[in-house]
Tab-separated table of C-alpha atoms in Angstrom:
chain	number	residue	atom	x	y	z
A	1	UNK	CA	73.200	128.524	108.302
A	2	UNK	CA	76.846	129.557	107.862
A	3	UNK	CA	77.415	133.321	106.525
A	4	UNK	CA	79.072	133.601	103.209
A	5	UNK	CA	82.488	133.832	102.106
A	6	UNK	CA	83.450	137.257	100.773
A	7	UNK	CA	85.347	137.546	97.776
A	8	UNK	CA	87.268	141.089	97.722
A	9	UNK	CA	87.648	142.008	94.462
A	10	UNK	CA	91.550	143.047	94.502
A	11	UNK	CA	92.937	145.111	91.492
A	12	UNK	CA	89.901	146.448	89.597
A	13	UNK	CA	92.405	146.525	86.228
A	14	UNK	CA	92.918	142.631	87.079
A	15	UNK	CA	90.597	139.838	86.245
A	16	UNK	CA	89.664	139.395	89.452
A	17	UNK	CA	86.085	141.457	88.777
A	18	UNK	CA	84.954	139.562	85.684
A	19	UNK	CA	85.331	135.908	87.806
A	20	UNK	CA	83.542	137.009	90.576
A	21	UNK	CA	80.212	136.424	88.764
A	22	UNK	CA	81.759	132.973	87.283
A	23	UNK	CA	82.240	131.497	90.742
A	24	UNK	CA	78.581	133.060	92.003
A	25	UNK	CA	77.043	130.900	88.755
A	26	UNK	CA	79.085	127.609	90.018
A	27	UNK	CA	76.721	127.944	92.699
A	28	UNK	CA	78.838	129.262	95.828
A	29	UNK	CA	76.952	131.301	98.287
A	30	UNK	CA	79.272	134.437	97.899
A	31	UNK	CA	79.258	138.043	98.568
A	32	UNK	CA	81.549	140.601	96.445
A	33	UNK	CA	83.458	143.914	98.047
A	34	UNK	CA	84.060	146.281	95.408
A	35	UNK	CA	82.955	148.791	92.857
A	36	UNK	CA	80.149	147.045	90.902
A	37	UNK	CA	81.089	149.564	87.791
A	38	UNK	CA	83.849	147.128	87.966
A	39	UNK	CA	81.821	144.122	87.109
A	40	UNK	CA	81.538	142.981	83.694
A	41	UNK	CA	78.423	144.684	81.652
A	42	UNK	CA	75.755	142.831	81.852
A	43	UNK	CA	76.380	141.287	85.282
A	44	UNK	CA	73.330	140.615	87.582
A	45	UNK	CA	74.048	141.309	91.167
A	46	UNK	CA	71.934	143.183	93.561
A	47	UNK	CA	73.867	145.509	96.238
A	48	UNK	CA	73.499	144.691	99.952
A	49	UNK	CA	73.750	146.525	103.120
A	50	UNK	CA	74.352	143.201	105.549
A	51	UNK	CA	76.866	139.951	103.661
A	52	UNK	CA	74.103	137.869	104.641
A	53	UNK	CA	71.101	139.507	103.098
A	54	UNK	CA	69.318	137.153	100.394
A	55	UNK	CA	69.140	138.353	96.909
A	56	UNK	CA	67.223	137.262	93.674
A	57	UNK	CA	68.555	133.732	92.089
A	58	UNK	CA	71.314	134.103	89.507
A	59	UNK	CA	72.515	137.360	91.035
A	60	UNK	CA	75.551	138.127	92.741
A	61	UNK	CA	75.304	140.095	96.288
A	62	UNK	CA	77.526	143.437	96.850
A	63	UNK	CA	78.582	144.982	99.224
A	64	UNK	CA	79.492	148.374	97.591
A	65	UNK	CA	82.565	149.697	97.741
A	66	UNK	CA	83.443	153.163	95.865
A	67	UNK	CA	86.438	153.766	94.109
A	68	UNK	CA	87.281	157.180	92.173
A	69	UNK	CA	85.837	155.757	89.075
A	70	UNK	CA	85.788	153.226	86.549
A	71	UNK	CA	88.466	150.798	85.592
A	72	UNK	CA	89.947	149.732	82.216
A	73	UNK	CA	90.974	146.359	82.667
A	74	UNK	CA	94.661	145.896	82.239
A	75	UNK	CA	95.873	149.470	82.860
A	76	UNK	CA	95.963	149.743	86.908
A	77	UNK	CA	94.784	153.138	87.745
A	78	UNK	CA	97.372	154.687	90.762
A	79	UNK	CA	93.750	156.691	91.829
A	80	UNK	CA	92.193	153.344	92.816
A	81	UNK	CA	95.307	152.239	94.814
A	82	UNK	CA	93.601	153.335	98.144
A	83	UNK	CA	90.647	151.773	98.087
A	84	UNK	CA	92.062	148.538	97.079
A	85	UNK	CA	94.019	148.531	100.529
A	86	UNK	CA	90.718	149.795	101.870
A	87	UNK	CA	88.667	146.955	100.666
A	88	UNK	CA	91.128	144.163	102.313
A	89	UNK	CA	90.823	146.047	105.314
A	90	UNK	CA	87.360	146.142	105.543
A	91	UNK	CA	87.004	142.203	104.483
A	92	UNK	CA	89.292	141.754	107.513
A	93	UNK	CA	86.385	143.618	110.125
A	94	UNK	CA	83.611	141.705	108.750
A	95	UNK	CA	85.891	138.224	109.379
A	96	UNK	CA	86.416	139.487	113.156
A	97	UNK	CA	83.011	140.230	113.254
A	98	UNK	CA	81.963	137.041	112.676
A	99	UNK	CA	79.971	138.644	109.717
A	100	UNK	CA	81.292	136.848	106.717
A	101	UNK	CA	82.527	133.032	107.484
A	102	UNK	CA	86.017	133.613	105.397
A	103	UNK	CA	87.519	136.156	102.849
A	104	UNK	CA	88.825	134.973	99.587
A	105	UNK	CA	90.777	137.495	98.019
A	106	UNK	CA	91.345	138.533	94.468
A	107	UNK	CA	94.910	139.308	93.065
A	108	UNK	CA	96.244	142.643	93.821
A	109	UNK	CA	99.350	143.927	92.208
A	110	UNK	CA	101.754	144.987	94.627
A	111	UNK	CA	103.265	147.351	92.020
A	112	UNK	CA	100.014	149.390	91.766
A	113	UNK	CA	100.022	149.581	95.385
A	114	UNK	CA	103.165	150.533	96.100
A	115	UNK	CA	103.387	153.493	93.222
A	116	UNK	CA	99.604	154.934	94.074
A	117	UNK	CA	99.073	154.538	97.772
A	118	UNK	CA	102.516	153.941	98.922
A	119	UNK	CA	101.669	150.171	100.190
A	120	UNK	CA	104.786	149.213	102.465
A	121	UNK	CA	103.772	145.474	102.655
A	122	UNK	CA	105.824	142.390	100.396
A	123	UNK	CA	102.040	141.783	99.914
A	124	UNK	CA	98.776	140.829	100.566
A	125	UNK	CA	99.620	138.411	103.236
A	126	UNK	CA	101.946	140.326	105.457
A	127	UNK	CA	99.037	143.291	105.028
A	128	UNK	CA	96.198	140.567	106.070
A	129	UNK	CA	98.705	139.626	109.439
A	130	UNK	CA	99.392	142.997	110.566
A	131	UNK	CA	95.424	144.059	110.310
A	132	UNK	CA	95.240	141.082	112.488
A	133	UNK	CA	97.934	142.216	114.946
A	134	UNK	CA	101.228	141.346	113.534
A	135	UNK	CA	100.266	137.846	114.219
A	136	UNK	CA	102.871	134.974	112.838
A	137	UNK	CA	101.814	133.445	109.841
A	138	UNK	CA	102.781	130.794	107.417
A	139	UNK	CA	101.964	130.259	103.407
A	140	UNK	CA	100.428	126.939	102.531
A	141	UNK	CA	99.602	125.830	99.027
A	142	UNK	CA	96.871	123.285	98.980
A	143	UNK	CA	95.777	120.924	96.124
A	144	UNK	CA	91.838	120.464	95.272
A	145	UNK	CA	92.029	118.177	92.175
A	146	UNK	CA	94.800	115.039	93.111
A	147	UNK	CA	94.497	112.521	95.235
A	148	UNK	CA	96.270	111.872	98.019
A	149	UNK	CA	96.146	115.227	98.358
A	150	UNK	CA	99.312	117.436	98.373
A	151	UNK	CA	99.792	120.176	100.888
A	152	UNK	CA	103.070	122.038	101.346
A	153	UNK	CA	104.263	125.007	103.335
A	154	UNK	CA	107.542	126.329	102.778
A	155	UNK	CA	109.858	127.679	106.063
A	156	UNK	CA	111.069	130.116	103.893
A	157	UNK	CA	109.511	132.332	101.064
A	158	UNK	CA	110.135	135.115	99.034
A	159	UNK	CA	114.332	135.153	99.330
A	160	UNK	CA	116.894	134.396	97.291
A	161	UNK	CA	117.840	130.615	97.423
A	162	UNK	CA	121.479	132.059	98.641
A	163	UNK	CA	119.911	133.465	101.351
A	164	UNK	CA	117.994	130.364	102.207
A	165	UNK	CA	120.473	128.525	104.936
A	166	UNK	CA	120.702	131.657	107.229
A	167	UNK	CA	116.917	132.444	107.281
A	168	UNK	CA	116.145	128.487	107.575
A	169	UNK	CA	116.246	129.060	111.623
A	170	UNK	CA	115.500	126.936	114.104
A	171	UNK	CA	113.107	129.154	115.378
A	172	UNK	CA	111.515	129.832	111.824
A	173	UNK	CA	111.012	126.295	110.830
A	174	UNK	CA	109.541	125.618	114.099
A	175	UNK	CA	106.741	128.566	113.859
A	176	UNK	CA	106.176	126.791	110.000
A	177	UNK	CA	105.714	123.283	112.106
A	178	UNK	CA	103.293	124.634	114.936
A	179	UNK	CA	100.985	126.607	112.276
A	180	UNK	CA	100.646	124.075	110.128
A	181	UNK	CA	99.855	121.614	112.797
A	182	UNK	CA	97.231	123.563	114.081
A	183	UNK	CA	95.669	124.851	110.867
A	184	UNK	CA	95.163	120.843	109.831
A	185	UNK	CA	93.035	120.435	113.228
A	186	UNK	CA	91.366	123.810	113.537
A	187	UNK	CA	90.817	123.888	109.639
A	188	UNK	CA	91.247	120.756	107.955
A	189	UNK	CA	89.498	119.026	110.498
A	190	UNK	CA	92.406	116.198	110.879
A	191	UNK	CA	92.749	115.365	114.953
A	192	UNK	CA	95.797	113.820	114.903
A	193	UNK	CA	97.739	115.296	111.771
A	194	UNK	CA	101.066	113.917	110.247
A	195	UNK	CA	103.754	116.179	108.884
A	196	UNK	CA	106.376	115.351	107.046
A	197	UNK	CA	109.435	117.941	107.421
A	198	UNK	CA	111.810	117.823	104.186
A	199	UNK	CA	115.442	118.256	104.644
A	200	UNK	CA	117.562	121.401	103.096
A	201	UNK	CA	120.363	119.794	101.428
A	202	UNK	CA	120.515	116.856	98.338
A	203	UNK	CA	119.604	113.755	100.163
A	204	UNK	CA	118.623	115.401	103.507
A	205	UNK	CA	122.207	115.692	103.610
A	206	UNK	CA	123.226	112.193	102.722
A	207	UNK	CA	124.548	111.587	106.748
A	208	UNK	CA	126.175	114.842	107.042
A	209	UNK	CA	128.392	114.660	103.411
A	210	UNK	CA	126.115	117.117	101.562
A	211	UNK	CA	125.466	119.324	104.642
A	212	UNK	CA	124.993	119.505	108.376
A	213	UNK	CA	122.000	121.342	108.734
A	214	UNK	CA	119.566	117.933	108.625
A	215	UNK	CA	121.836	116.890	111.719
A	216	UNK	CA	122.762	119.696	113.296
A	217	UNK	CA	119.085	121.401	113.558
A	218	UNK	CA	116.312	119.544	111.567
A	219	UNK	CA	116.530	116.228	113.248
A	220	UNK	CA	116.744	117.852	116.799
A	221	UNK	CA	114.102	119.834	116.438
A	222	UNK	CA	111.399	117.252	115.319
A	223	UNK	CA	112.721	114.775	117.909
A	224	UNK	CA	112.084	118.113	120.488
A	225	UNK	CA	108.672	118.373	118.650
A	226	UNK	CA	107.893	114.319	118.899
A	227	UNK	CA	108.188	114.424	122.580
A	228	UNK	CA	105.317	117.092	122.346
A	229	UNK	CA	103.498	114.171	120.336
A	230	UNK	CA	103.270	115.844	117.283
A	231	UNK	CA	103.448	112.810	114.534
A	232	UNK	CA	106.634	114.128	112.415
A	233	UNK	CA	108.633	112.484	110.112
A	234	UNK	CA	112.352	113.411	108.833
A	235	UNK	CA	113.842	115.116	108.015
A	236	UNK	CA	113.725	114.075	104.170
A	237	UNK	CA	114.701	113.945	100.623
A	238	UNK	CA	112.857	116.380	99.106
A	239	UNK	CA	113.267	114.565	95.453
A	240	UNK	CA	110.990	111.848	96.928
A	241	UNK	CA	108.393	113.051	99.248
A	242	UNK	CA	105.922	113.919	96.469
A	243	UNK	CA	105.088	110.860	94.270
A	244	UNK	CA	101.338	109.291	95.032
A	245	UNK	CA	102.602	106.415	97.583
A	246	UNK	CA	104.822	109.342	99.868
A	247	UNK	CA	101.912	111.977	99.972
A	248	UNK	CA	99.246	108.520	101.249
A	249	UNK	CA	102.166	108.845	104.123
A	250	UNK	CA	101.445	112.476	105.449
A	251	UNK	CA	98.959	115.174	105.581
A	252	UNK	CA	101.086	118.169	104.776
A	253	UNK	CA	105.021	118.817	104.260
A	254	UNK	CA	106.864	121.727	105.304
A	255	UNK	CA	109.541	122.480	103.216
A	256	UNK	CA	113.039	124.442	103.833
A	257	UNK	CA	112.244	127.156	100.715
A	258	UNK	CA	110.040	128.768	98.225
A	259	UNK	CA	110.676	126.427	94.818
A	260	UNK	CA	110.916	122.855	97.487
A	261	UNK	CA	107.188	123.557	98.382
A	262	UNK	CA	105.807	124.905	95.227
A	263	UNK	CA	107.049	123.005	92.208
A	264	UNK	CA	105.718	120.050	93.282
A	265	UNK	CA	102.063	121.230	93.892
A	266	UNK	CA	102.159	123.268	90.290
A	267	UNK	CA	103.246	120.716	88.455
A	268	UNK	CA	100.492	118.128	90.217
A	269	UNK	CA	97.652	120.762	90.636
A	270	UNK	CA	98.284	123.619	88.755
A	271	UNK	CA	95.390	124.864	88.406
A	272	UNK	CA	93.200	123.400	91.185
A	273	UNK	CA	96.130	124.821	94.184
A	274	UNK	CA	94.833	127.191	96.458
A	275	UNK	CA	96.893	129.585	98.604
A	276	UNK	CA	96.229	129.370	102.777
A	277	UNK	CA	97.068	132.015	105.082
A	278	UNK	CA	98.057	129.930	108.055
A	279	UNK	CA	97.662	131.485	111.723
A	280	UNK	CA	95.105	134.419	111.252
A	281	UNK	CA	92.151	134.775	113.423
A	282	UNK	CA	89.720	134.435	110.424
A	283	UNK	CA	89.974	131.883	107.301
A	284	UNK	CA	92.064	133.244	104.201
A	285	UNK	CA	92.022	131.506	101.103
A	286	UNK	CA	93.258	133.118	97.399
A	287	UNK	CA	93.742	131.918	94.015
A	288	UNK	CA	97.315	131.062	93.270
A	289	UNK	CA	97.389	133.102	90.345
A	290	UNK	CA	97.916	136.882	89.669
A	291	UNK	CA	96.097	139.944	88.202
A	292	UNK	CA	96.681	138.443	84.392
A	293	UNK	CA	96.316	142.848	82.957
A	294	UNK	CA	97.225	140.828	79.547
A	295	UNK	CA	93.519	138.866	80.106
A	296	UNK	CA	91.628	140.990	81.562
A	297	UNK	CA	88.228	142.177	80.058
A	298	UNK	CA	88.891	139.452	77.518
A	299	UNK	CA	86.648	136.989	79.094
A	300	UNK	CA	88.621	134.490	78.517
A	301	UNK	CA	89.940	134.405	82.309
A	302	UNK	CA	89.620	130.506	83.395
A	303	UNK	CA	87.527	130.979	86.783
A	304	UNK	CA	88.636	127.309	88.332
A	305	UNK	CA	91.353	128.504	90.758
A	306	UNK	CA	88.873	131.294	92.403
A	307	UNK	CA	86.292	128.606	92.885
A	308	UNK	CA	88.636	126.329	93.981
A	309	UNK	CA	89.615	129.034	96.653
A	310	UNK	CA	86.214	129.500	97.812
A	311	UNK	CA	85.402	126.017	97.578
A	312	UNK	CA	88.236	125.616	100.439
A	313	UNK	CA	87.144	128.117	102.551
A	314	UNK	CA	84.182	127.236	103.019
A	315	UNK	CA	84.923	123.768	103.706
A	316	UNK	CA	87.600	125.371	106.136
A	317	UNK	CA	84.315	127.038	107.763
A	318	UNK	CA	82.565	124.200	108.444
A	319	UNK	CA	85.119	122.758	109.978
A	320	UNK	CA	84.998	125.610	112.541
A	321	UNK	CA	81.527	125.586	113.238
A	322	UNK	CA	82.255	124.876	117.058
A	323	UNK	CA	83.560	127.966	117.204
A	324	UNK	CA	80.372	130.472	117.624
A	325	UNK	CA	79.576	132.647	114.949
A	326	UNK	CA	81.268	136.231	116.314
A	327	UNK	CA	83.973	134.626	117.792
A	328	UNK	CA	85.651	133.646	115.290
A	329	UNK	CA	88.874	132.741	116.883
A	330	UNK	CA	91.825	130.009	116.874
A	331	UNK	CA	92.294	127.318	119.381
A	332	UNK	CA	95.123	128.296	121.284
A	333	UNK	CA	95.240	131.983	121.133
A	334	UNK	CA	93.578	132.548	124.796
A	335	UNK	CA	90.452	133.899	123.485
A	336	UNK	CA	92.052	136.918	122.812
A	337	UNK	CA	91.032	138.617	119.453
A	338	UNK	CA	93.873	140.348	118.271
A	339	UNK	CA	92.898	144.425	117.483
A	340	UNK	CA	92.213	145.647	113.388
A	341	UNK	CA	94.853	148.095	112.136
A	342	UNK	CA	93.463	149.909	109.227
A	343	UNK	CA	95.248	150.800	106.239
A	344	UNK	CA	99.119	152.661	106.226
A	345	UNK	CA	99.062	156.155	105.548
């Protein structure tokens, strides 16, 4: 029997709290990390000491986590801002332990973080690949609800688009290459997968007239990459590589920036997309939305994406099943598991 997928429950202001109990009645076998004064009134859950540990039908299992207090949905409380770095860090022990099959996390607001605990991460995934040993990691946003599916990961994220042809390195589209490649064996459970690499410029640089870089270090690199006997293709026109017939073609795309990747995938799947953490030791999934304070306590917060989220992990799991339970480690990484740093001071 596979152990559950914990769901952190990120900002406690957030809506992330009041869908937990929504994706435990769609019938995934979850477990929450949190306060459960943080759960909607009237929520049945029963509070466990092991993630595993069976608990009465309908109710949703808890691992208890104490904050300073309550929480009034959509006003972030700078006193809880510890704890919430707390709880990811914990989720992240229980992975390496082998003790929970994958963590799906709940927004967090960075903001929050960074004003009441002094949170020195971008976010929650450069916090999720130091705890794992500064390990290199990749973003991939992954459809649940079109078919052929559409799976992109961009080479470059959160920069400004003028920024985007100095940080589009060799080196850095390369690393976005290799994880992706691996995550669609290891977790996708796709032997042989095929990646499509998009070019930077209009055209993929229409033969060098709307910009060198497709020559110069695109095309080299997947030719390099080929001889490996990875099955690339490209580099191409982004303003084609996303329509039904070009997606049948590949199994994921890497893209040059943030808006290549992610406009496509929003507009086909907006709200079935899931966000991947590619190259950790353990199985990250989230819901690509945020904290929504304007929704929260409402009830009115659609649930779909979180389900979606765990939905993927756990069928990211099972596809690791070889792997024994405890050990819960990439192919490739030398059986090494990387050591847990705990939360900044």
């Amino acid at each position: 029997m596979m152990a559950r997928i914990l769901l952190t429950c990120g900002e406690p202001a957030g809506v992330g709290p009041e869908l937990a109990p929504l994706a435990r009645a769609s019938g995934i076998d979850l477990v929450w990390l949190g306060d459960p004064r943080h759960l909607p009134a009237g929520t049945a859950f029963t509070e466990v000491a092991d993630p595993s540990e069976p608990v009465p039908p309908g109710h949703l299992p808890v691992l208890r986590h104490e904050f300073p207090g309550p929480a009034t949905p959509g006003r972030p409380d700078p006193a809880h801002a510890a704890e919430v770095i707390a709880v990811i860090a914990r989720a992240v022990d229980l992975a390496l332990a082998g003790r929970v099959a994958a963590i799906t996390t709940a927004p967090i607001s960075k903001q929050a973080l960074k004003e009441g605990a002094g949170f020195a991460f971008p976010g929650h995934t450069e916090y999720l690949a130091h705890l794992a040993g500064d390990v290199p990691v990749a973003m991939m946003l992954a459809s649940t609800g079109v078919t052929p599916p559409c799976r992109v990961v961009p080479a470059t994220i959160h920069i400004p688009l003028s920024e985007v042809p100095a940080a589009l390195t060799e080196a850095a589209l390369e690393q976005a290459i290799r994880l992706t490649h691996a995550a669609l064996i290891r977790d996708f459970a796709i032997p042989n997968p095929r990646i499509a690499v998009a070019g930077l410029n209009p055209h993929a640089g229409e033969g060098g007239t709307m910009g060198r870089t497709e020559a110069d270090m695109i095309a080299p690199l997947i030719a390099r990459l080929r001889a490996e006997g990875m099955d690339l293709t490209g580099p191409l026109p982004a303003d084609t590589m996303f329509h039904a017939p070009a997606r049948a073609t590949y199994d994921a795309a890497v893209c040059t920036y943030h808006d290549q990747a992610l406009v496509p995938i929003k507009t086909l799947d907006f709200a079935g997309g899931v966000n991947v953490t590619l190259g950790l030791p353990f199985i990250r999934t989230s819901p690509d939305h945020g904290t929504a304070f304007d929704i929260a306590g409402k009830g009115i917060a659609d649930p779909a994406s979180t389900i979606a989220a765990l939905r993927m992990a756990a069928g990211m799991a099972e596809a690791r099943m070889p792997l024994h339970l405890g050990e819960n480690i990439p192919r490739g990484s030398g059986g090494v598991k990387p050591p847990v740093r705990h939360q900044p001071s």
